[in-house]
Tab-separated table of C-alpha atoms and ligand atoms in Angstrom:
chain	number	residue	atom	x	y	z
A	80	UNK	CA	0.062	-0.125	-0.187
A	81	UNK	CA	1.379	3.645	-0.571
A	82	UNK	CA	0.543	6.265	1.447
A	83	UNK	CA	0.888	10.357	1.476
A	84	UNK	CA	0.469	12.554	4.255
A	85	UNK	CA	-0.722	16.330	4.511
A	86	UNK	CA	0.522	18.292	7.219
A	87	UNK	CA	-1.665	21.317	7.610
A	88	UNK	CA	-0.529	24.405	9.524
A	89	UNK	CA	0.560	27.653	8.439
A	90	UNK	CA	3.095	27.501	10.902
A	91	UNK	CA	4.608	24.778	9.083
A	92	UNK	CA	5.722	27.289	6.636
A	93	UNK	CA	7.366	29.750	8.618
A	94	UNK	CA	11.257	29.491	9.475
A	95	UNK	CA	10.054	28.931	13.077
A	96	UNK	CA	8.383	24.940	12.801
A	97	UNK	CA	9.351	21.929	11.359
A	98	UNK	CA	6.778	19.242	10.559
A	99	UNK	CA	8.192	15.914	12.697
A	100	UNK	CA	4.848	14.371	12.833
A	101	UNK	CA	4.982	13.195	9.190
A	102	UNK	CA	8.733	11.802	10.335
A	103	UNK	CA	6.719	10.070	13.353
A	104	UNK	CA	3.687	8.747	10.841
A	105	UNK	CA	6.355	7.502	8.000
A	106	UNK	CA	8.524	5.372	10.092
A	107	UNK	CA	5.272	3.556	11.565
A	108	UNK	CA	4.025	3.278	8.232
A	109	UNK	CA	7.017	1.803	7.000
A	110	UNK	CA	6.959	-0.554	9.914
A	111	UNK	CA	3.352	-1.827	8.587
A	112	UNK	CA	4.943	-2.195	4.747
A	113	UNK	CA	2.964	1.014	3.679
A	114	UNK	CA	5.785	3.092	1.831
A	115	UNK	CA	5.163	7.098	1.884
A	116	UNK	CA	5.583	8.500	-1.428
A	117	UNK	CA	4.756	12.054	-1.112
A	118	UNK	CA	4.288	14.956	1.308
A	119	UNK	CA	2.734	18.049	1.610
A	120	UNK	CA	2.593	20.893	3.897
A	121	UNK	CA	-0.205	23.258	3.499
A	122	UNK	CA	-1.160	26.452	5.489
A	123	UNK	CA	-4.571	27.014	7.352
A	124	UNK	CA	-6.545	28.038	3.833
A	125	UNK	CA	-9.710	26.411	3.154
A	126	UNK	CA	-9.274	26.183	-0.422
A	127	UNK	CA	-5.404	24.804	0.069
A	128	UNK	CA	-6.224	22.243	2.124
A	129	UNK	CA	-9.000	20.898	0.132
A	130	UNK	CA	-6.940	20.900	-2.852
A	131	UNK	CA	-4.041	19.186	-1.277
A	132	UNK	CA	-6.268	16.489	0.160
A	133	UNK	CA	-8.209	16.291	-3.669
A	134	UNK	CA	-4.441	15.580	-5.026
A	135	UNK	CA	-3.460	13.552	-2.654
A	136	UNK	CA	-6.661	11.115	-3.083
A	137	UNK	CA	-6.163	10.977	-7.161
A	138	UNK	CA	-2.866	9.464	-6.415
A	139	UNK	CA	-2.705	7.213	-2.745
A	140	UNK	CA	-4.923	4.636	-1.272
A	141	UNK	CA	-4.199	5.756	2.136
A	142	UNK	CA	-3.777	9.680	2.800
A	143	UNK	CA	-3.403	10.846	6.568
A	144	UNK	CA	-3.288	14.419	7.517
A	145	UNK	CA	-1.933	15.863	10.888
A	146	UNK	CA	-3.471	19.098	12.294
A	147	UNK	CA	-5.885	21.746	11.977
A	148	UNK	CA	-8.539	19.831	14.389
A	149	UNK	CA	-8.626	22.277	17.092
A	150	UNK	CA	-11.501	24.753	18.183
A	151	UNK	CA	-10.340	27.929	16.864
A	152	UNK	CA	-11.639	29.143	13.301
A	153	UNK	CA	-8.202	28.640	11.436
A	154	UNK	CA	-8.532	24.904	11.866
A	155	UNK	CA	-10.407	23.830	8.826
A	156	UNK	CA	-9.412	20.436	7.910
A	157	UNK	CA	-12.962	18.937	9.054
A	158	UNK	CA	-14.697	21.173	6.960
A	159	UNK	CA	-12.399	21.369	3.796
A	160	UNK	CA	-12.382	17.517	3.430
A	161	UNK	CA	-16.721	17.650	4.123
A	162	UNK	CA	-16.645	19.700	1.155
A	163	UNK	CA	-14.129	17.772	-0.599
A	164	UNK	CA	-16.285	14.697	-0.325
A	165	UNK	CA	-19.588	15.760	-0.189
A	166	UNK	CA	-20.563	15.343	3.113
A	167	UNK	CA	-22.247	17.099	5.780
A	168	UNK	CA	-20.342	17.691	9.661
A	169	UNK	CA	-22.540	17.371	12.738
A	170	UNK	CA	-21.829	17.653	15.842
A	171	UNK	CA	-21.234	13.898	17.644
A	172	UNK	CA	-23.221	14.159	21.267
A	173	UNK	CA	-20.793	11.309	22.543
A	174	UNK	CA	-18.052	13.486	21.645
A	175	UNK	CA	-19.479	16.865	22.974
A	176	UNK	CA	-20.080	14.811	25.841
A	177	UNK	CA	-16.206	13.738	26.537
A	178	UNK	CA	-14.878	17.043	25.826
A	179	UNK	CA	-16.992	18.619	28.473
A	180	UNK	CA	-15.858	16.319	30.791
A	181	UNK	CA	-12.764	16.737	29.981
A	182	UNK	CA	-13.148	20.217	30.737
A	183	UNK	CA	-14.952	19.462	34.194
A	184	UNK	CA	-12.250	17.027	35.299
A	185	UNK	CA	-9.738	20.332	34.733
A	186	UNK	CA	-12.047	22.603	36.758
A	187	UNK	CA	-13.018	24.642	34.008
A	188	UNK	CA	-16.148	25.008	31.609
A	189	UNK	CA	-15.922	24.441	28.006
A	190	UNK	CA	-15.555	27.178	25.898
A	191	UNK	CA	-18.245	27.686	23.116
A	192	UNK	CA	-15.434	27.119	20.284
A	193	UNK	CA	-14.495	23.596	21.503
A	194	UNK	CA	-17.750	22.411	20.263
A	195	UNK	CA	-16.295	22.479	16.700
A	196	UNK	CA	-13.949	19.500	18.013
A	197	UNK	CA	-16.896	17.648	18.344
A	198	UNK	CA	-18.001	18.132	14.562
A	199	UNK	CA	-17.490	14.685	12.715
A	200	UNK	CA	-18.141	13.716	9.168
A	201	UNK	CA	-20.908	11.874	7.875
A	202	UNK	CA	-19.902	8.192	8.061
A	203	UNK	CA	-16.782	8.769	9.633
A	204	UNK	CA	-15.461	6.367	12.413
A	205	UNK	CA	-14.436	8.169	15.483
A	206	UNK	CA	-10.814	8.064	16.268
A	207	UNK	CA	-10.996	8.497	20.560
A	208	UNK	CA	-8.139	11.409	21.442
A	209	UNK	CA	-6.437	10.095	24.995
A	210	UNK	CA	-4.609	13.091	25.339
A	211	UNK	CA	-6.536	15.995	24.121
A	212	UNK	CA	-9.681	17.103	22.771
A	213	UNK	CA	-9.857	17.127	19.155
A	214	UNK	CA	-11.043	13.552	17.967
A	215	UNK	CA	-9.251	11.846	14.884
A	216	UNK	CA	-11.682	10.604	11.921
A	217	UNK	CA	-11.326	7.530	9.723
A	218	UNK	CA	-12.886	7.862	6.413
A	219	UNK	CA	-13.446	5.642	3.506
A	220	UNK	CA	-14.425	7.195	0.167
A	221	UNK	CA	-14.196	5.606	-3.063
A	222	UNK	CA	-11.977	2.996	-2.275
A	223	UNK	CA	-9.193	5.328	-0.658
A	224	UNK	CA	-8.939	5.948	3.012
A	225	UNK	CA	-8.522	9.162	4.803
A	226	UNK	CA	-7.169	9.450	8.249
A	227	UNK	CA	-7.660	12.726	9.674
A	228	UNK	CA	-5.103	13.422	12.964
A	229	UNK	CA	-4.795	16.240	15.416
A	230	UNK	CA	-1.633	18.261	15.313
A	231	UNK	CA	-0.102	18.042	18.807
A	232	UNK	CA	2.567	15.549	18.665
A	233	UNK	CA	1.951	13.563	21.808
A	234	UNK	CA	-1.633	13.561	20.905
A	235	UNK	CA	-1.137	12.172	17.516
A	236	UNK	CA	1.617	9.544	18.758
A	237	UNK	CA	-1.070	8.010	20.954
A	238	UNK	CA	-3.892	8.042	18.394
A	239	UNK	CA	-2.034	6.371	16.368
A	240	UNK	CA	-0.590	3.885	18.341
A	241	UNK	CA	-3.912	2.904	20.016
A	242	UNK	CA	-6.659	3.765	17.166
A	243	UNK	CA	-4.752	3.826	13.645
A	244	UNK	CA	-1.899	0.973	14.062
A	245	UNK	CA	-4.325	-1.823	14.686
A	246	UNK	CA	-6.550	-0.856	11.704
A	247	UNK	CA	-3.981	-0.567	9.040
A	248	UNK	CA	-2.461	-3.473	10.184
A	249	UNK	CA	-5.541	-5.745	9.342
A	250	UNK	CA	-5.322	-3.785	6.113
A	251	UNK	CA	-1.522	-3.808	4.939
A	252	UNK	CA	-0.275	-6.602	3.019
A	253	UNK	CA	1.779	-8.797	4.365
A	254	UNK	CA	5.277	-6.746	2.895
A	255	UNK	CA	7.143	-5.240	5.690
A	256	UNK	CA	10.299	-3.099	5.664
A	257	UNK	CA	13.193	-4.532	7.383
A	258	UNK	CA	16.606	-2.341	7.888
A	259	UNK	CA	19.967	-1.947	9.750
A	260	UNK	CA	21.523	1.556	10.603
A	261	UNK	CA	25.030	1.485	10.593
A	262	UNK	CA	27.380	4.068	12.170
A	263	UNK	CA	31.108	4.977	11.828
A	264	UNK	CA	32.958	7.589	13.406
A	265	UNK	CA	36.714	8.549	12.531
A	266	UNK	CA	36.009	8.245	8.445
A	267	UNK	CA	34.860	10.464	5.981
A	268	UNK	CA	32.151	9.575	3.567
A	269	UNK	CA	34.218	9.358	0.430
A	270	UNK	CA	36.275	6.717	2.592
A	271	UNK	CA	33.397	4.839	3.887
A	272	UNK	CA	31.957	4.766	0.226
A	273	UNK	CA	34.964	3.646	-1.188
A	274	UNK	CA	35.342	0.664	1.089
A	275	UNK	CA	31.676	-0.584	1.192
A	276	UNK	CA	30.620	0.550	-2.487
A	277	UNK	CA	31.583	-3.291	-3.830
A	278	UNK	CA	30.283	-4.939	-1.413
A	279	UNK	CA	26.858	-3.349	-0.945
A	280	UNK	CA	26.229	-2.950	-4.612
A	281	UNK	CA	25.649	-6.683	-5.656
A	282	UNK	CA	22.538	-6.811	-3.065
A	283	UNK	CA	20.200	-5.163	-5.339
A	284	UNK	CA	17.400	-5.805	-3.450
A	285	UNK	CA	18.808	-3.835	-0.122
A	286	UNK	CA	18.152	-0.098	-0.683
A	287	UNK	CA	21.591	1.229	0.791
A	288	UNK	CA	21.808	5.193	1.416
A	289	UNK	CA	24.913	6.526	3.366
A	290	UNK	CA	24.404	10.110	5.132
A	291	UNK	CA	26.449	12.521	6.462
A	292	UNK	CA	26.255	13.648	10.031
A	293	UNK	CA	28.893	16.100	11.891
A	294	UNK	CA	31.480	13.498	13.530
A	295	UNK	CA	29.492	10.199	12.072
A	296	UNK	CA	28.974	8.660	8.637
A	297	UNK	CA	25.721	6.331	8.629
A	298	UNK	CA	24.931	3.652	6.651
A	299	UNK	CA	21.308	2.812	6.242
A	300	UNK	CA	19.941	-0.462	4.639
A	301	UNK	CA	16.541	-0.989	3.692
A	302	UNK	CA	14.607	-3.914	2.419
A	303	UNK	CA	10.981	-4.492	1.861
A	304	UNK	CA	10.018	-8.274	1.754
A	305	UNK	CA	7.240	-10.252	2.732
A	306	UNK	CA	9.888	-13.052	3.905
A	307	UNK	CA	11.015	-11.747	7.271
A	308	UNK	CA	13.414	-14.774	7.744
A	309	UNK	CA	15.428	-14.210	4.535
A	310	UNK	CA	15.351	-10.449	4.874
A	311	UNK	CA	16.875	-10.549	8.248
A	312	UNK	CA	19.459	-13.305	7.014
A	313	UNK	CA	20.524	-10.816	3.881
A	314	UNK	CA	20.695	-7.845	6.287
A	315	UNK	CA	22.776	-10.049	8.793
A	316	UNK	CA	25.186	-10.939	5.936
A	317	UNK	CA	25.498	-7.609	4.628
A	318	UNK	CA	26.192	-6.150	8.168
A	319	UNK	CA	28.456	-8.299	8.485
A	320	UNK	CA	30.492	-7.754	5.685
A	321	UNK	CA	30.078	-4.090	5.891
A	322	UNK	CA	31.380	-4.108	9.514
A	323	UNK	CA	34.200	-6.374	8.799
A	324	UNK	CA	35.309	-3.812	5.851
A	325	UNK	CA	35.051	-0.957	8.382
A	326	UNK	CA	36.571	-2.627	11.233
A	327	UNK	CA	36.341	-0.768	14.689
A	328	UNK	CA	35.281	2.745	12.832
A	329	UNK	CA	31.497	1.052	13.006
A	330	UNK	CA	30.059	1.833	16.549
A	331	UNK	CA	26.614	0.431	16.072
A	332	UNK	CA	24.584	-1.559	13.691
A	333	UNK	CA	21.016	-0.619	15.144
A	334	UNK	CA	21.353	3.202	15.015
A	335	UNK	CA	22.524	4.270	18.474
A	336	UNK	CA	23.738	7.632	19.323
A	337	UNK	CA	27.605	7.266	20.302
A	338	UNK	CA	26.597	8.667	23.663
A	339	UNK	CA	24.700	5.277	24.253
A	340	UNK	CA	27.435	3.076	23.154
A	341	UNK	CA	29.736	4.916	25.554
A	342	UNK	CA	27.506	4.930	28.440
A	343	UNK	CA	27.157	1.314	27.800
A	344	UNK	CA	30.655	0.605	27.728
A	345	UNK	CA	31.340	2.645	31.038
A	346	UNK	CA	28.729	0.737	32.801
A	347	UNK	CA	30.120	-2.618	31.733
A	348	UNK	CA	33.246	-1.597	32.906
A	349	UNK	CA	31.603	0.125	36.098
A	350	UNK	CA	34.051	3.050	35.348
A	351	UNK	CA	32.995	6.697	35.854
A	352	UNK	CA	33.952	9.641	33.981
A	353	UNK	CA	34.370	13.571	34.737
A	354	UNK	CA	34.604	16.355	32.151
A	355	UNK	CA	36.878	19.469	32.046
A	356	UNK	CA	35.420	21.818	28.738
A	357	UNK	CA	36.404	24.898	27.405
A	358	UNK	CA	35.503	25.444	24.075
A	359	UNK	CA	32.699	22.626	24.086
A	360	UNK	CA	30.951	24.829	26.832
A	361	UNK	CA	29.799	21.831	28.280
A	362	UNK	CA	28.092	20.087	25.509
A	363	UNK	CA	30.180	16.647	26.257
A	364	UNK	CA	28.299	16.541	29.615
A	365	UNK	CA	25.103	17.430	28.298
A	366	UNK	CA	25.309	14.326	25.807
A	367	UNK	CA	26.283	11.962	28.109
A	368	UNK	CA	23.839	12.949	30.759
A	369	UNK	CA	20.942	12.653	28.420
A	370	UNK	CA	21.352	8.717	28.770
A	371	UNK	CA	18.618	7.561	31.514
A	372	UNK	CA	20.919	6.189	34.373
A	373	UNK	CA	23.525	8.799	33.818
A	374	UNK	CA	24.377	9.161	37.187
A	375	UNK	CA	25.768	5.522	37.644
A	376	UNK	CA	28.963	6.536	35.520
A	377	UNK	CA	29.120	10.492	35.287
A	378	UNK	CA	30.475	12.039	38.340
A	379	UNK	CA	30.163	15.703	36.624
A	380	UNK	CA	31.929	18.433	34.860
A	381	UNK	CA	33.242	21.739	34.651
A	382	UNK	CA	33.389	24.096	32.008
A	383	UNK	CA	36.517	26.192	32.400
A	384	UNK	CA	36.489	28.987	29.779
A	385	UNK	CA	39.189	31.338	31.521
A	386	UNK	CA	42.895	30.357	32.015
A	387	UNK	CA	42.167	31.376	35.831
A	388	UNK	CA	39.471	28.900	36.211
A	389	UNK	CA	41.406	26.033	34.462
A	390	UNK	CA	44.164	26.822	37.232
A	391	UNK	CA	41.157	27.191	39.737
A	392	UNK	CA	39.342	24.089	38.899
A	393	UNK	CA	41.569	21.456	37.376
A	394	UNK	CA	44.923	22.682	38.679
A	395	UNK	CA	46.589	23.447	35.292
A	396	UNK	CA	49.428	25.003	36.175
A	397	UNK	CA	49.979	28.355	35.341
A	398	UNK	CA	53.460	28.212	33.574
A	399	UNK	CA	52.272	25.407	31.630
A	400	UNK	CA	49.390	28.016	30.196
A	401	UNK	CA	51.948	30.320	29.859
A	402	UNK	CA	54.375	28.552	27.998
A	403	UNK	CA	52.044	26.351	25.951
A	404	UNK	CA	49.065	28.089	25.642
A	405	UNK	CA	45.171	27.190	26.454
A	406	UNK	CA	45.132	25.323	23.189
A	407	UNK	CA	47.580	22.893	23.353
A	408	UNK	CA	47.961	19.144	23.644
A	409	UNK	CA	49.471	19.666	27.168
A	410	UNK	CA	46.568	21.738	28.557
A	411	UNK	CA	44.044	19.241	27.163
A	412	UNK	CA	45.921	16.282	29.436
A	413	UNK	CA	46.136	18.400	32.091
A	414	UNK	CA	42.536	19.130	32.231
A	415	UNK	CA	41.685	15.903	31.881
A	416	UNK	CA	44.106	14.512	34.661
A	417	UNK	CA	43.122	17.354	36.647
A	418	UNK	CA	39.640	16.680	36.405
A	419	UNK	CA	40.343	13.063	37.387
A	420	UNK	CA	42.100	13.726	40.372
A	421	UNK	CA	39.759	16.189	41.780
A	422	UNK	CA	36.578	13.953	41.312
A	423	UNK	CA	38.097	10.565	41.967
A	424	UNK	CA	36.821	9.294	38.493
A	425	UNK	CA	38.071	6.230	36.592
A	426	UNK	CA	38.456	8.400	33.280
A	427	UNK	CA	38.543	12.172	33.039
A	428	UNK	CA	38.172	14.426	29.707
A	429	UNK	CA	39.817	17.694	28.721
A	430	UNK	CA	38.890	19.852	26.035
A	431	UNK	CA	40.383	22.984	24.922
A	432	UNK	CA	40.286	24.648	21.336
A	433	UNK	CA	39.130	27.259	18.697
A	434	UNK	CA	35.614	27.258	18.024
A	435	UNK	CA	35.480	30.422	16.163
A	436	UNK	CA	34.519	32.066	14.151
A	437	UNK	CA	37.047	34.609	15.827
A	438	UNK	CA	40.250	33.910	17.996
A	439	UNK	CA	42.077	31.936	14.982
A	440	UNK	CA	45.869	32.573	14.598
A	441	UNK	CA	48.105	30.959	12.097
A	442	UNK	CA	49.454	28.409	14.027
A	443	UNK	CA	46.276	27.893	16.201
A	444	UNK	CA	43.514	28.264	13.234
A	445	UNK	CA	39.772	28.168	13.815
A	446	UNK	CA	38.632	24.338	14.497
A	447	UNK	CA	41.645	23.066	16.171
A	448	UNK	CA	41.056	21.198	19.074
A	449	UNK	CA	42.769	19.285	21.536
A	450	UNK	CA	41.040	16.399	23.560
A	451	UNK	CA	43.039	14.852	26.585
A	452	UNK	CA	41.675	11.182	27.973
A	453	UNK	CA	43.058	10.545	31.341
A	454	UNK	CA	43.042	7.184	33.537
A	455	UNK	CA	45.254	5.791	36.549
A	456	UNK	CA	48.052	5.192	34.195
A	457	UNK	CA	48.282	8.803	32.652
A	458	UNK	CA	46.707	10.489	29.811
A	459	UNK	CA	46.724	10.577	25.969
A	460	UNK	CA	45.875	13.450	23.723
A	461	UNK	CA	44.460	13.795	20.116
A	462	UNK	CA	44.612	17.050	17.627
A	463	UNK	CA	42.355	17.366	15.304
A	464	UNK	CA	41.490	20.461	13.122
A	465	UNK	CA	37.585	20.286	12.340
A	466	UNK	CA	35.926	21.983	9.394
A	467	UNK	CA	32.653	24.026	9.536
A	468	UNK	CA	31.004	26.478	11.751
A	469	UNK	CA	31.201	27.142	15.746
A	470	UNK	CA	28.057	24.732	16.187
A	471	UNK	CA	29.606	22.147	13.641
A	472	UNK	CA	33.423	22.287	15.462
A	473	UNK	CA	31.883	21.991	19.112
A	474	UNK	CA	29.890	19.175	17.942
A	475	UNK	CA	32.638	17.459	16.086
A	476	UNK	CA	34.820	17.954	19.451
A	477	UNK	CA	32.041	16.437	21.631
A	478	UNK	CA	31.711	13.482	19.160
A	479	UNK	CA	35.559	12.876	19.118
A	480	UNK	CA	35.750	12.995	22.569
A	481	UNK	CA	32.868	10.308	23.255
A	482	UNK	CA	34.623	8.124	20.517
A	483	UNK	CA	37.845	8.318	22.293
A	484	UNK	CA	36.371	6.939	25.112
A	485	UNK	CA	34.685	4.339	22.883
A	486	UNK	CA	38.085	3.271	21.446
A	487	UNK	CA	39.593	3.491	25.437
A	488	UNK	CA	37.325	0.427	26.276
A	489	UNK	CA	37.721	-1.251	22.708
A	490	UNK	CA	41.728	-1.460	23.400
A	491	UNK	CA	40.937	-2.370	27.113
A	492	UNK	CA	39.221	-5.327	26.122
A	493	UNK	CA	41.682	-6.372	23.199
A	494	UNK	CA	44.254	-6.116	25.866
A	495	UNK	CA	43.083	-8.133	28.223
A	496	UNK	CA	42.191	-11.064	25.689
A	497	UNK	CA	45.347	-10.969	24.058
A	498	UNK	CA	47.401	-10.966	27.185
A	499	UNK	CA	48.206	-14.853	27.837
A	500	UNK	CA	47.145	-15.926	31.180
A	501	UNK	CA	45.907	-12.157	31.733
A	502	UNK	CA	42.469	-12.041	33.616
A	503	UNK	CA	39.667	-12.838	30.781
A	504	UNK	CA	36.653	-10.226	30.822
B	138	ATP	P1	-5.018	21.869	18.652
B	138	ATP	O1	-6.378	21.448	19.457
B	138	ATP	O2	-4.324	22.112	19.653
B	138	ATP	O3	-5.540	23.197	18.062
B	138	ATP	P2	-4.940	20.891	15.838
B	138	ATP	O4	-5.065	19.698	15.239
B	138	ATP	O5	-5.702	22.094	15.459
B	138	ATP	O6	-4.959	20.992	17.608
B	138	ATP	P3	-2.482	22.431	14.877
B	138	ATP	O7	-3.334	23.629	15.878
B	138	ATP	O8	-2.470	22.393	13.907
B	138	ATP	O9	-3.420	21.092	15.718
B	138	ATP	O10	-1.131	22.047	16.097
B	138	ATP	C1	-1.330	22.393	17.186
B	138	ATP	C2	0.270	22.209	17.515
B	138	ATP	O11	0.833	20.729	17.299
B	138	ATP	C3	1.344	23.043	16.839
B	138	ATP	O12	1.324	24.854	17.923
B	138	ATP	C4	2.435	22.694	16.522
B	138	ATP	O13	3.388	22.744	17.591
B	138	ATP	C5	2.094	21.126	16.693
B	138	ATP	N1	2.095	20.603	15.275
B	138	ATP	C6	1.103	20.645	13.914
B	138	ATP	N2	1.533	20.103	13.398
B	138	ATP	C7	2.464	19.313	13.636
B	138	ATP	C8	3.785	18.672	12.488
B	138	ATP	N3	3.276	18.121	11.059
B	138	ATP	N4	4.545	18.251	13.290
B	138	ATP	C9	5.069	18.759	14.303
B	138	ATP	N5	4.308	19.575	15.216
B	138	ATP	C10	3.366	19.939	14.824
B	139	MG	MG1	-5.249	24.393	16.372
């Protein structure tokens, strides 16, 4: 089955708001074996909304819309669709009671405008809204299915899972999408492409896409199939061959973020970590604490922009700062060692660099970042020069720091297994 999505809302045509509902819907539809072939974004204008639905219904068996079911006059999805299909809209008493009751529970009386949300198209099936007032509507017309969903993402997501997915599941064919997402750190897009193109090219059933994100290259493998066992087998085989070609640069085969992988390693090794950041301004600490349960490995960190605070908080020696400058391998290591000593963490990370756009010099250009990693045995350092603007440089630096931690554990494991008679872990 093929679907189109229509996102209704003038705010989605401004620079301030992005249509994310369609990303959620596409993911869930793909799981059901339904391909999304076109998306439309349309403002809150009656004729435009009607036209968008008309076009979509000419092309696709399934049309799902989001937004425009609210109580105000600019919420006109219902009316536009009713006009297009030549159906009446009527107050549904049950829905009206539900909305009134919801307001009562919140200790308010229902404003008159909210009556609009109880308007249902003739012949439409009600999709209850467990998170808000506006119900969704399931409409079948001329061999097409039309599903109207509310705009607020948490309402839409709950309604889709509870009311729409089960119905689509029964309708969709046996064909499903199977996929894997590999991510690599430390390689460029062309390096990845060069190494894996000869491997994936013969797999003509698998759609392979290489995407770049700052500090990582993603390899998306997708296959539509009605035979789960052979699809999974094919994907596993291809993942295996790609991973072999890219080696330890691959950090996940199922789309996990680098901080999730690092969190897993730290937990697995019962290790803790602390950070001393300059140019990344706490970004590394922020990423490490995105993961639920991070308190078991992240002890804390400091943002020490000024030399004085580098000295005060991580005991970097003034003489070292004077001799080498704040952006230097030595200071990165001193930050890592200092924060580790101060906090008692297993690992300390220090980051110092020039994020730009100003502040660069011939020997310390914008984008130059030094990252130190300290453990009980001492410290190491990586100096890199990242391309791009301030945001990209900062992200790249945090990504590289996370990758250094990941590789630290990778080698720790290899050393352990390689050492004859050593402790096996
Ligand atoms: P409401 O009862 O809240 O008015 P509605 O169905 O009319 O619901 P909209 O008014 O279109 O929905 O949108 C409500 C909010 O939901 C918007 O402020 C916006 O933040 C969010 N939203 C709407 N459409 C989308 C979308 N396609 N992607 C992400 N967020 C959206
Ligand atoms: Mg609205």
